[in-house]
Structure formats: C-alpha cells, structure tokens
XYZ file of C-alpha atoms in Angstrom:
648
model
C 37.805 116.329 101.052
C 40.989 117.031 102.923
C 44.029 116.621 100.673
C 41.814 115.701 97.705
C 43.474 117.076 94.606
C 41.453 117.939 91.541
C 44.542 118.053 89.359
C 48.276 117.602 89.697
C 50.634 120.464 88.926
C 53.524 118.383 87.693
C 55.344 121.279 86.090
C 54.292 124.283 88.163
C 56.694 127.170 88.672
C 58.583 126.886 91.960
C 59.039 129.864 94.282
C 62.182 130.377 96.350
C 61.976 129.469 100.041
C 64.209 130.432 102.964
C 66.320 127.654 104.494
C 64.204 127.486 107.657
C 61.006 127.310 105.626
C 62.515 124.528 103.506
C 63.443 122.559 106.627
C 59.863 122.841 107.893
C 58.402 121.759 104.553
C 60.653 118.719 104.160
C 60.166 117.817 107.836
C 56.386 117.640 107.402
C 55.410 114.009 107.873
C 53.331 112.146 105.276
C 49.732 113.285 105.050
C 48.728 109.837 103.801
C 50.270 106.386 103.989
C 49.032 102.794 104.260
C 45.985 103.657 102.139
C 43.229 101.012 102.056
C 40.289 100.712 99.660
C 36.797 99.782 100.878
C 35.120 96.647 99.475
C 32.787 98.748 97.285
C 35.597 101.096 96.249
C 33.677 104.152 97.481
C 35.903 104.970 100.461
C 39.562 105.000 101.403
C 41.128 104.860 104.841
C 44.653 106.005 105.490
C 47.101 106.953 108.223
C 48.081 110.614 108.221
C 49.992 113.083 110.337
C 48.144 114.347 113.405
C 49.396 117.470 115.179
C 53.205 117.614 115.298
C 54.028 114.067 116.353
C 50.917 111.937 116.243
C 49.059 109.871 113.688
C 45.382 109.635 112.923
C 43.136 107.388 110.864
C 41.289 109.327 108.172
C 38.333 108.039 106.167
C 37.472 109.712 102.857
C 34.117 109.233 101.154
C 34.913 109.361 97.435
C 31.319 110.054 96.451
C 30.718 113.049 98.716
C 34.323 114.282 98.890
C 34.197 114.390 102.706
C 37.163 113.347 104.808
C 37.189 113.039 108.592
C 39.628 111.788 111.231
C 38.282 108.617 112.846
C 40.680 108.413 115.763
C 44.330 108.999 116.503
C 47.009 109.761 119.026
C 49.276 112.728 119.603
C 51.975 110.816 121.491
C 54.190 107.812 120.981
C 52.344 105.648 123.510
C 49.857 104.161 121.036
C 49.289 105.293 117.468
C 47.552 103.802 114.416
C 49.900 101.976 112.083
C 47.541 100.371 109.554
C 43.781 100.054 108.955
C 41.838 97.814 106.607
C 38.151 97.631 105.725
C 36.250 94.664 107.114
C 33.128 96.102 105.498
C 32.032 99.388 103.950
C 31.282 100.707 107.453
C 33.810 99.046 109.773
C 37.607 99.120 110.018
C 40.109 96.893 111.778
C 43.285 98.724 112.759
C 46.713 97.807 114.062
C 48.059 100.193 116.709
C 51.718 100.428 117.697
C 53.244 102.074 120.732
C 56.429 102.506 122.732
C 56.388 102.854 126.489
C 58.631 102.417 129.479
C 57.833 99.325 131.501
C 60.981 99.635 133.568
C 62.685 99.447 130.191
C 61.678 100.766 126.767
C 59.513 98.336 124.839
C 57.203 98.324 121.843
C 53.745 96.825 121.900
C 50.791 96.384 119.553
C 47.023 96.265 119.803
C 44.275 95.534 117.272
C 40.981 97.406 117.441
C 37.822 97.615 115.354
C 36.005 100.906 114.763
C 33.150 102.179 112.620
C 34.124 104.432 109.722
C 32.457 107.349 111.551
C 34.674 106.816 114.597
C 32.077 105.141 116.815
C 31.989 101.727 118.510
C 35.692 101.219 119.152
C 36.370 97.663 120.344
C 39.654 96.111 121.458
C 40.207 92.782 119.684
C 43.539 91.936 121.319
C 43.695 90.124 124.628
C 42.924 92.126 127.762
C 45.396 92.649 130.603
C 44.881 93.757 134.191
C 46.917 95.172 137.049
C 47.819 91.667 138.248
C 49.614 90.920 135.006
C 52.628 92.284 133.248
C 51.949 93.921 129.892
C 51.210 91.741 126.892
C 53.524 93.146 124.222
C 51.962 91.455 121.200
C 48.381 92.318 120.400
C 48.213 89.628 117.742
C 47.865 89.871 113.968
C 45.252 89.318 111.267
C 45.691 86.009 109.438
C 42.549 86.128 107.268
C 39.857 88.806 106.843
C 37.158 86.137 106.296
C 35.432 88.330 103.680
C 32.372 86.085 103.412
C 31.740 86.385 107.162
C 30.563 89.945 107.974
C 31.209 89.707 111.718
C 34.530 87.886 112.206
C 38.209 87.851 111.312
C 40.855 85.175 111.879
C 43.609 86.373 114.198
C 46.873 85.035 115.503
C 46.531 85.661 119.253
C 48.869 85.368 122.198
C 47.302 83.307 124.972
C 48.463 84.221 128.457
C 51.578 86.052 127.297
C 52.414 88.412 130.167
C 56.189 88.278 130.081
C 58.403 91.314 130.402
C 60.853 89.973 127.836
C 59.228 89.427 124.478
C 61.364 86.593 123.144
C 61.556 84.339 126.216
C 59.952 80.906 125.835
C 57.027 80.531 128.275
C 55.214 77.595 129.844
C 53.588 75.038 127.517
C 50.082 76.246 128.408
C 50.911 79.716 127.141
C 51.631 80.628 123.582
C 50.447 81.517 120.117
C 47.037 80.371 118.894
C 44.580 81.183 116.113
C 41.116 82.460 116.932
C 38.010 83.608 115.102
C 37.313 87.033 116.603
C 34.024 88.947 116.615
C 34.752 92.485 115.348
C 31.910 94.021 117.375
C 32.178 92.211 120.713
C 35.839 91.165 120.729
C 34.955 87.609 121.783
C 37.359 84.916 120.610
C 36.835 81.303 119.576
C 40.080 79.333 119.449
C 40.424 77.297 116.247
C 44.115 76.395 116.589
C 45.314 75.624 120.108
C 48.208 77.544 121.566
C 51.846 76.521 121.551
C 54.580 78.367 123.441
C 57.091 78.047 120.649
C 54.993 78.991 117.643
C 56.154 82.303 116.185
C 53.957 82.441 113.076
C 50.685 80.962 111.823
C 49.255 81.207 108.315
C 45.904 80.432 106.718
C 44.763 79.759 103.175
C 42.015 81.732 101.411
C 39.293 79.704 103.156
C 40.626 80.604 106.600
C 42.028 77.145 107.372
C 45.235 77.316 109.465
C 47.774 75.353 107.443
C 51.183 76.968 108.004
C 53.328 77.566 111.068
C 56.819 78.561 112.110
C 58.180 77.148 115.357
C 61.239 78.519 117.155
C 63.697 76.438 119.139
C 64.358 77.305 122.765
C 67.004 76.552 125.344
C 66.346 75.298 128.847
C 67.329 78.744 130.163
C 64.345 80.293 128.367
C 66.156 81.907 125.440
C 65.390 81.564 121.778
C 67.912 79.676 119.695
C 68.870 81.032 116.322
C 66.540 78.631 114.531
C 62.969 78.403 113.247
C 61.261 75.384 111.670
C 58.414 75.687 109.136
C 55.584 73.188 108.592
C 52.502 72.906 106.389
C 49.242 70.941 106.472
C 47.768 69.280 103.389
C 44.191 70.262 102.578
C 41.712 68.699 104.977
C 44.430 67.251 107.215
C 45.315 68.023 110.840
C 48.814 66.578 110.510
C 51.832 68.869 110.129
C 54.472 68.069 107.545
C 57.940 69.644 107.812
C 59.102 72.109 105.178
C 62.494 73.479 106.204
C 64.548 74.863 109.080
C 66.464 78.168 108.902
C 68.421 80.523 111.123
C 66.561 83.575 112.389
C 69.697 85.698 112.041
C 70.102 84.846 108.355
C 68.587 87.697 106.357
C 68.873 85.615 103.193
C 67.309 82.436 104.534
C 64.362 80.687 102.891
C 61.009 82.269 103.778
C 57.345 81.800 102.859
C 54.691 84.217 101.589
C 51.294 82.575 101.899
C 49.216 80.235 99.776
C 48.053 80.453 96.184
C 44.398 81.163 95.425
C 43.372 77.507 95.593
C 45.470 76.608 98.627
C 47.198 73.830 96.702
C 50.611 75.500 96.843
C 52.646 77.560 99.269
C 54.801 80.387 97.946
C 58.443 80.035 98.886
C 61.262 82.585 98.548
C 64.458 80.595 98.183
C 67.861 80.608 96.553
C 68.325 80.087 92.839
C 71.874 80.540 91.568
C 72.758 82.968 94.337
C 69.600 85.093 94.152
C 66.189 84.788 95.786
C 63.486 83.470 93.468
C 59.797 82.715 93.933
C 58.705 79.067 93.978
C 55.421 77.255 94.592
C 55.565 74.149 96.788
C 52.754 71.602 96.546
C 50.988 71.175 99.896
C 49.809 67.612 99.217
C 52.868 66.144 100.899
C 54.762 65.413 97.688
C 57.130 68.351 98.174
C 56.920 69.144 94.451
C 58.343 72.582 93.758
C 57.949 74.762 90.675
C 59.685 78.020 89.782
C 57.208 80.902 89.511
C 59.523 83.834 88.842
C 63.218 84.703 88.997
C 64.930 87.923 87.980
C 68.375 87.613 86.389
C 69.897 90.539 88.336
C 68.096 91.021 91.655
C 66.194 89.147 94.351
C 62.445 88.631 94.339
C 61.005 90.318 97.440
C 57.549 88.804 97.795
C 54.030 88.336 96.450
C 51.541 91.126 95.666
C 47.937 90.340 96.651
C 44.732 92.242 95.872
C 40.983 91.983 96.104
C 38.403 90.271 98.237
C 40.341 87.051 98.833
C 43.815 88.648 98.634
C 44.600 86.667 95.520
C 48.230 86.647 94.355
C 48.704 88.756 91.208
C 52.456 89.322 90.967
C 55.991 88.965 92.269
C 57.670 92.097 93.634
C 61.305 93.072 93.095
C 63.451 96.165 92.583
C 66.156 96.854 90.027
C 66.294 100.623 90.373
C 62.749 101.141 91.662
C 60.081 98.871 93.117
C 58.452 96.822 90.362
C 55.999 93.952 89.902
C 56.104 90.969 87.586
C 52.373 90.442 87.100
C 50.976 86.951 86.653
C 47.803 88.314 85.035
C 48.205 89.776 81.485
C 45.370 92.219 82.211
C 47.448 93.792 84.986
C 50.453 94.050 82.667
C 48.390 95.904 80.083
C 46.700 98.134 82.674
C 50.007 99.107 84.280
C 51.564 100.049 80.943
C 48.538 102.124 79.938
C 48.541 104.030 83.226
C 52.246 104.826 82.983
C 51.729 106.243 79.508
C 48.732 108.296 80.632
C 50.398 110.058 83.581
C 52.602 113.134 83.032
C 56.271 112.193 83.085
C 55.352 108.496 82.715
C 56.169 107.539 86.322
C 56.197 103.937 87.486
C 52.747 102.804 88.611
C 51.934 100.351 91.405
C 48.529 98.644 91.535
C 47.975 98.220 95.286
C 44.469 96.811 95.581
C 41.043 96.541 93.967
C 37.389 96.690 94.973
C 35.701 93.366 95.581
C 34.036 93.441 92.177
C 37.361 94.273 90.514
C 36.109 97.426 88.771
C 38.141 99.931 90.811
C 41.892 99.797 91.369
C 43.925 101.638 94.020
C 47.001 103.087 92.313
C 50.176 104.630 93.714
C 52.927 106.463 91.889
C 55.933 108.506 92.879
C 58.967 110.012 91.260
C 61.925 111.995 92.560
C 60.287 115.155 91.230
C 56.682 114.250 92.180
C 56.474 112.849 95.724
C 53.812 110.164 96.141
C 50.206 110.342 94.927
C 47.348 107.867 95.220
C 44.761 107.447 92.452
C 41.617 105.456 91.789
C 41.371 103.774 88.401
C 37.934 102.842 87.055
C 38.427 99.751 84.882
C 35.047 99.929 83.173
C 35.518 103.527 81.969
C 39.346 103.635 81.830
C 39.325 106.827 83.907
C 41.902 107.784 86.530
C 40.959 110.019 89.455
C 43.418 111.549 91.963
C 42.844 110.714 95.617
C 45.447 112.033 98.021
C 48.940 113.532 97.998
C 51.524 112.134 100.389
C 53.517 115.351 100.871
C 51.219 118.346 100.260
C 53.622 120.580 102.237
C 56.037 120.314 99.294
C 53.616 121.720 96.740
C 55.484 124.431 94.853
C 58.919 123.403 96.149
C 61.488 122.734 93.414
C 62.909 119.220 93.726
C 66.203 117.817 92.548
C 66.852 115.424 89.698
C 67.602 111.837 90.730
C 69.674 109.555 88.480
C 70.646 105.919 88.860
C 74.457 105.627 88.630
C 77.172 103.075 89.190
C 80.722 103.491 90.423
C 83.658 101.140 90.767
C 84.699 100.037 94.258
C 88.390 99.674 95.126
C 88.340 96.019 94.042
C 86.512 96.757 90.775
C 83.028 95.718 91.949
C 80.284 97.799 90.357
C 78.248 99.531 93.072
C 74.718 100.768 92.255
C 73.731 104.157 93.648
C 71.446 107.147 93.212
C 72.686 110.676 92.623
C 70.361 113.577 93.434
C 71.424 116.991 92.188
C 70.075 120.369 93.343
C 67.121 121.789 91.375
C 68.285 123.125 88.030
C 71.687 121.429 88.179
C 72.807 118.867 85.613
C 76.276 118.151 86.995
C 77.962 117.721 90.388
C 80.906 119.840 89.294
C 81.741 122.569 91.773
C 79.069 121.485 94.266
C 79.482 120.343 97.857
C 78.900 116.602 98.121
C 77.061 114.435 100.618
C 77.307 110.639 100.818
C 74.168 109.205 102.422
C 74.373 105.436 103.168
C 71.073 103.734 103.969
C 70.020 101.987 107.174
C 69.561 98.289 107.678
C 72.084 97.052 106.762
C 69.808 94.406 105.211
C 67.970 97.036 103.174
C 68.529 99.098 100.049
C 67.672 102.436 98.492
C 65.348 102.495 95.487
C 64.450 105.194 92.994
C 61.709 107.599 93.942
C 61.117 110.457 96.318
C 63.390 110.575 99.382
C 62.716 113.466 101.749
C 66.225 113.481 103.209
C 68.071 113.375 99.878
C 65.772 116.007 98.418
C 66.211 118.331 101.407
C 69.992 118.288 101.164
C 69.800 118.682 97.381
C 67.646 121.749 97.997
C 70.488 123.009 100.232
C 72.844 122.772 97.257
C 74.457 119.362 97.843
C 75.066 116.634 95.298
C 73.707 113.670 97.277
C 74.934 110.111 96.630
C 73.033 107.138 98.074
C 75.198 104.032 97.554
C 73.795 100.517 97.772
C 77.021 99.196 99.266
C 77.819 95.517 99.658
C 75.747 94.176 102.522
C 72.646 95.768 100.966
C 69.674 93.501 100.371
C 68.239 92.639 96.976
C 71.361 91.864 94.947
C 71.976 88.228 95.804
C 74.291 86.232 98.053
C 77.635 87.425 96.704
C 76.728 91.110 97.030
C 75.175 90.652 100.472
C 78.400 89.020 101.687
C 78.061 88.064 105.373
C 75.974 91.203 106.129
C 76.952 94.802 106.814
C 78.335 94.104 110.294
C 80.333 90.931 109.726
C 81.528 92.276 106.370
C 81.838 95.906 107.415
C 85.220 96.407 105.638
C 83.466 95.750 102.300
C 80.438 97.898 103.148
C 82.386 100.852 104.526
C 84.934 100.594 101.735
C 82.117 100.930 99.205
C 80.683 103.938 101.049
C 84.056 105.689 100.994
C 84.573 104.789 97.350
C 81.270 106.539 96.715
C 82.773 109.683 98.214
C 85.800 109.378 95.957
C 83.502 108.919 92.969
C 81.737 112.181 93.832
C 85.113 113.914 93.837
C 85.844 112.408 90.424
C 82.579 113.959 89.225
C 83.786 117.425 90.177
C 82.655 117.740 93.807
C 85.047 119.919 95.809
C 87.104 117.494 97.987
C 87.144 120.140 100.733
C 83.342 120.142 100.739
C 82.538 116.452 101.021
C 80.470 115.259 103.997
C 78.580 112.162 105.097
C 75.125 111.715 106.646
C 73.533 108.460 107.850
C 70.616 107.148 109.923
C 70.703 103.879 111.936
C 73.146 101.564 110.141
C 73.768 104.514 107.839
C 74.837 106.445 110.940
C 77.180 103.617 111.850
C 78.600 103.693 108.323
C 79.051 107.465 108.487
C 81.092 107.154 111.685
C 83.085 104.057 110.720
C 83.920 105.673 107.355
C 85.997 108.178 109.320
C 87.882 105.390 111.060
C 88.727 103.719 107.756
C 89.661 106.942 105.942
C 89.955 109.858 108.416
C 90.780 112.512 105.820
C 88.027 111.856 103.293
C 85.064 113.709 104.809
C 84.890 117.224 106.246
C 81.827 116.711 108.442
C 79.777 113.795 109.767
C 76.119 113.619 110.801
C 74.842 110.391 112.372
C 71.217 109.830 113.428
C 70.528 106.974 115.873
C 73.805 105.198 115.008
C 75.285 101.941 116.209
C 78.744 102.850 117.515
C 80.026 99.844 119.475
C 79.357 96.332 118.170
C 80.468 94.669 121.394
C 78.100 96.884 123.396
C 75.327 95.906 120.960
C 76.046 92.238 121.680
C 76.081 92.935 125.410
C 72.713 94.713 125.235
C 71.173 91.583 123.719
C 71.945 89.669 126.916
C 69.102 91.532 128.585
C 66.511 89.807 126.399
C 65.919 86.420 124.863
C 67.318 87.298 121.445
C 70.958 87.253 122.542
C 71.934 84.306 120.360
C 70.297 85.841 117.290
C 72.196 89.127 117.721
C 75.400 87.213 118.383
C 74.939 85.347 115.121
C 74.234 88.537 113.184
C 77.291 90.395 114.471
C 79.626 87.461 114.993
C 82.658 87.310 117.234
C 86.320 88.016 116.610
C 88.684 90.908 115.835
C 86.208 92.521 113.417
C 83.882 93.424 116.324
C 86.264 95.848 118.036
C 87.905 96.946 114.782
C 84.446 97.741 113.393
C 83.312 99.816 116.392
C 83.858 103.542 115.757
C 83.540 104.368 119.471
C 86.725 102.357 120.038
C 88.647 104.514 117.543
C 87.689 108.078 118.442
C 91.319 109.213 118.183
C 91.255 108.574 114.434
C 88.564 111.184 113.741
C 89.582 114.336 111.894
C 86.056 115.589 111.269
C 83.505 117.311 113.519
C 80.579 115.036 114.413
C 76.915 115.854 114.985
C 74.604 113.135 116.312
C 70.871 112.898 117.027
C 69.180 110.210 119.106
C 65.975 109.679 121.095
C 65.689 108.062 124.500
C 62.926 105.644 123.434
C 64.684 104.235 120.403
C 64.022 100.482 120.324
C 66.176 99.766 117.278
C 69.383 101.324 118.602
C 69.708 102.208 122.278
C 70.588 105.853 122.938
C 73.593 104.644 124.954
C 75.269 103.877 121.632
C 75.390 107.595 120.808
C 76.351 108.518 124.353
C 79.279 106.101 124.218
C 80.436 107.658 120.953
C 80.080 111.239 122.218
C 82.018 110.418 125.383
C 84.798 108.736 123.423
C 85.136 111.673 121.026
C 85.202 114.204 123.858
C 87.803 112.127 125.653
C 89.950 112.202 122.524
C 89.597 115.973 122.277
C 87.411 115.860 119.160
C 84.558 118.172 118.181
C 81.213 116.489 118.814
C 77.624 117.431 119.637
C 74.885 114.983 120.624
C 71.293 116.217 120.441
C 68.961 114.054 122.529
C 65.184 113.902 122.152
C 62.564 112.563 124.539
C 59.480 110.421 123.910
C 60.357 109.504 120.322
C 61.369 106.245 118.702
C 63.933 105.388 116.026
C 62.127 107.248 113.226
C 61.952 110.624 115.045
C 58.372 110.777 113.828
C 57.680 114.384 114.794
C 57.641 117.308 112.368
C 59.062 119.825 114.878
C 61.913 117.497 115.813
C 62.617 116.630 112.189
C 62.703 120.313 111.315
C 65.277 120.895 114.073
C 67.312 117.933 112.867
C 67.284 119.110 109.239
C 67.998 122.768 109.967
C 70.753 121.980 112.470
C 72.361 119.431 110.125
C 72.374 121.849 107.178
C 73.894 124.636 109.282
C 76.496 122.258 110.737
C 77.556 120.957 107.322
C 77.794 124.406 105.797
C 79.814 125.722 108.750
C 82.247 122.804 108.517
C 82.756 123.573 104.830
C 83.111 127.338 105.363
C-alpha cells in the first residue's frame, strides 16, 4: 500500500540536508488529506498530491494493503477536494477548479465514481455552449445511508450567471433534490428560490433549515441573511434569526441533533461563542450544550452512519473536542497515552457498526498521521503519513507562549526553535502572522514555521487581536477595521523576540494573505523594527480592495468588512511606500481568487517609485495557496536566501 507505514519512527536519528534539499522536502505537498472511512471500515479514500501541482483521489484497501489512484488532475482547472463513501464500492467527490471566464473565477462540481475508478458520473447540473458557466456544482445535504442509490443535494437550478452573488430571476435559484449516484438524474424535493443561500436536512433527509439572503433591486446582495426552521412534519417555515454576512462573529447554525428535535446554534455567551440547542417545535426553547471559559466553540463533530453529533470542537492551544459521549472521552485518553510522545488525538469518524474508528494525530515534531482503531480488540493500526517527504528530517520544538502587547494585553503565540535549540538567544528571528484575519494559529505541525526553523530562525506566530477564537473583545472589529491593534500586536511580538535574545539586527517578518498585509503594514507602523519583509499574496491597498468588490455582487459585504473612513488609507501599506526601510520580497499568482494579483503589483510599483528595494515574483495558473511543490520550493528557497542576505 502506498504510504502505508508499518511502524512510526518517532525518535529516529536525523541526517543533515542541504538547504535546497530542505526546501524541496518542506515544499512537498501533503500525501494524504481529507481521509474518509468506508462504511465497513475496510477501505479509506483520501486526496493526495499528484505530480507537481495536481491532486488525485486514492483508495486504499486495508485488507490487501493495495492503494491505487482513482482519478485526479494535474492542473488547477478542476481537482478533487473531498471524497466520501456512499457505499463500500462507490464514492461521491467534490471537485474544485479555477478558470478564466473573462475573469478569474472558482467553480465546483460533484461526481460519483466507483472505488476502482470506473463509472464516473457528473451529479451537478449540466451546462452547454448556449449558457454561461454554472459556478456552483451544489453540495451534499444528506448521504441517505439507508438508500443505496441516492443522496440529497443542494442544487442550483438554472444558475448561469457570470457573477456568483447576483440575485437572479424568481424561477432560478437553490433547491434540494434526491440525486441518483449512478445516472445523475434529479428529483426535486424542495422547490427553488433565488435568494436561498443554504439548505439543511435532519438525519432522515427532511429539508428543515434554510438561510435566505436579502437583495437590492439592482441585483446585489445586501449584507444580511435570515435563517428559518421547520418543525417536524410541517411545511411551514418559522424564523430563527437574522445576521450580517460580513460579521465573522455572528450567530450561525451547525445542523440538527440525532433525533431532529433540536438545531445546534453557535451564539454569544458572555462575549464568547457557545454551543446551544434550539427546540424545533416552534417554542424557541434554547439550552446551553457547551461553553468554554476561555475560547470560542467552533462547531459540532459528527461521526458514523447517520453523522450523529458526538462533541463540540474548540481550540485553546490546539484543536480539541468536548465529547458528549463518555466512551469517546475514555477512548481518546487511552489513545493519547498509548502513542509515543502522547500527542493529542482526534477521532474523525467510525465504521457504520461503530467497531472501527478513524484517528488523526499530529505534533510539531511528528507531522500528521492517520490510524485505524479497532474498538473490539483495542488495537491501533497506522494508515497513512501526511508528509512522508519529511521522514528523517529533524524538526524544531514548538512551545505555546504569551507576550504583553503595548497596552498590557496578553497575546497568545507559538514559538518554534531550530532543531536542538532550547533558547532564542543569539538566533535570527522571524515573526510570522497568520492569514485571515478571522483565523488563528493552533499547535501542531506547520510546514512554513518548521522550514524557517530548520534554516536557523526562531519563529514566532502571534495570534494578534483580530484573530478568531478568543471572543468578542479580542476579535475587536476585525483585523482590517482594527488594524492598529492587530499590527501593534504583531510588532510587539517582534520586540518580545528581541527580549528573548534574538539579535535585533536579524529580525524579519514573513506573512501570507492577511499575514502578508500585516508584514507590510508592520513596516509602516514601525519602519525600523524589521530587517527584511516577505509577503505572499498580500492585501496592500484597502481602498482598492473595496473598489474590486464593485465588480461583483458582494460589494456591500466587503464594504462592511473593511469599513470606511481615515483608517482605510492609513491602513494601506501601498499608500505609504516612502516609510519602508526594509527590502521587500513578494510572491503572487495570477489566478488568486482570494487576493487579486494587482494588490501586489500596486505595492511593487509604489515601492519602486519611492526608490525602495523590492522584488515581485509572479506565478501563472495557480490560486491563493500556491499548491504546487516546484513553486513552493522556489518560494521557500528564495525567501530563505533573501532573508539571510538581508541579515548578512
């Protein structure tokens, strides 16, 4: 079986690798992700790297040890993103692609395929040369496990628009359909509505939840979505709540309980997100299911044949689960004790009879492994390694730390030191703010942090204010509206590294997406702090970002996220190129849907105009993630050389 590991060498001796070899090893994309377990627990399907920049679906037979690629793609146009087992012999897969339709756009399709790669069938709606492309291929709302031939899908009826968020005619819209996985034929069970953005079903497959967006007469989406629920056996919709689409901390919903009598709600409790259950009988009765005293609850973990809810997910330092079932609590603790190094264990899924559990674990020093746990025999068998290219490579030690911001606020962060080092003293330092900004870093393996640690840097990943997961007060208004807080925290992280013994003449900053924005804006706020700046796919001009949104129907949502006022220009690094005292290296791809490549071009032009040192490396046919091992190797090697040269 490809990538099957008979044993894990958790403490193997590590040879020394040349810098270029290290860049290639850390640039190698995951060999396995989005792993799914078959109903009988005898097979797994997963998405793995294919050639240098593609992805393929692999199916592994756990009884025979054979693994084979089912299908895949070597380009960005359409690649597998996730596959699940409909039966022991048939998969349903979500494909995602980016293409140029006169403008760059992402699109999805859902297909079914046999586990041997035969009988591929498109389940999404068909288009023809008389129509514009349908961007959404739909989504799976219920696997209908008791029906061997059908799934319940959210489908887009007649959507042929060239702008994904425009409101269309009333006869077009989102519907729910029972879809035959072998023929692709659809039977509509919930009629279409042009303004429905989301449909949800209970465990029986009954459509009982929907989210409806508001639209203007000019065809643009307002910054508002309304949620409704149906009582059991009723066709009438009852309102739940209305929230703003731009509000990252707004109330949201995460499916029904096992009986369909309650809907899980993620809502505020004393400034943090907690998990509630709302009765669906029309009474509106709400009960608290779980709240963490320090961080937000992220969602509900579901496993098994009927995707039953078994826990609430959250992260303090690493991703964790508060299990509802005492058996899962006991099992998780036993597995953590059994594995070398006692890493945190995640129970991802189980076979339909509950006897086999799909397990995942990772640690800073042991990058991701999947296991199969046999409940009846209490045995644990290794399945697949996520980063086999790093076998034998020494990894750095990651530690959760906190530092004080300029106003005294305690900022959580992660410090990764080079292999064999126990202190940052005398080392070059690298501050690495995360993307988002409505995101956060958690403990565990990080290929970027570990690569730079292997280059000798003490790497700090600060969860600055504006990061998700820490409640309303910490989130502030978000990382764009409250950029002075966020960027101030990032820079205070650099000062903390200096206080830990990092050479102030060898302090640099690296960021991707919002992290790239933070890396650039940090130089505007404090031009003398960093000696070199690397920004990958950064936002550089907030006003230009608002202007870009006018070309699609989400303009009002982007406007609400960024806001309007003096902070927009003051928080745009491209408007302050003269302030830079550090050389800048940027990377960006022309098909980036998250951040348009013009953002980097604007920044490069502004820096050149101000007589500053800047280099922009542009890539073709890649999206925001630069999901290509050759390109990632170039990015890593060039970044390391640039940083070292800037620090002499």
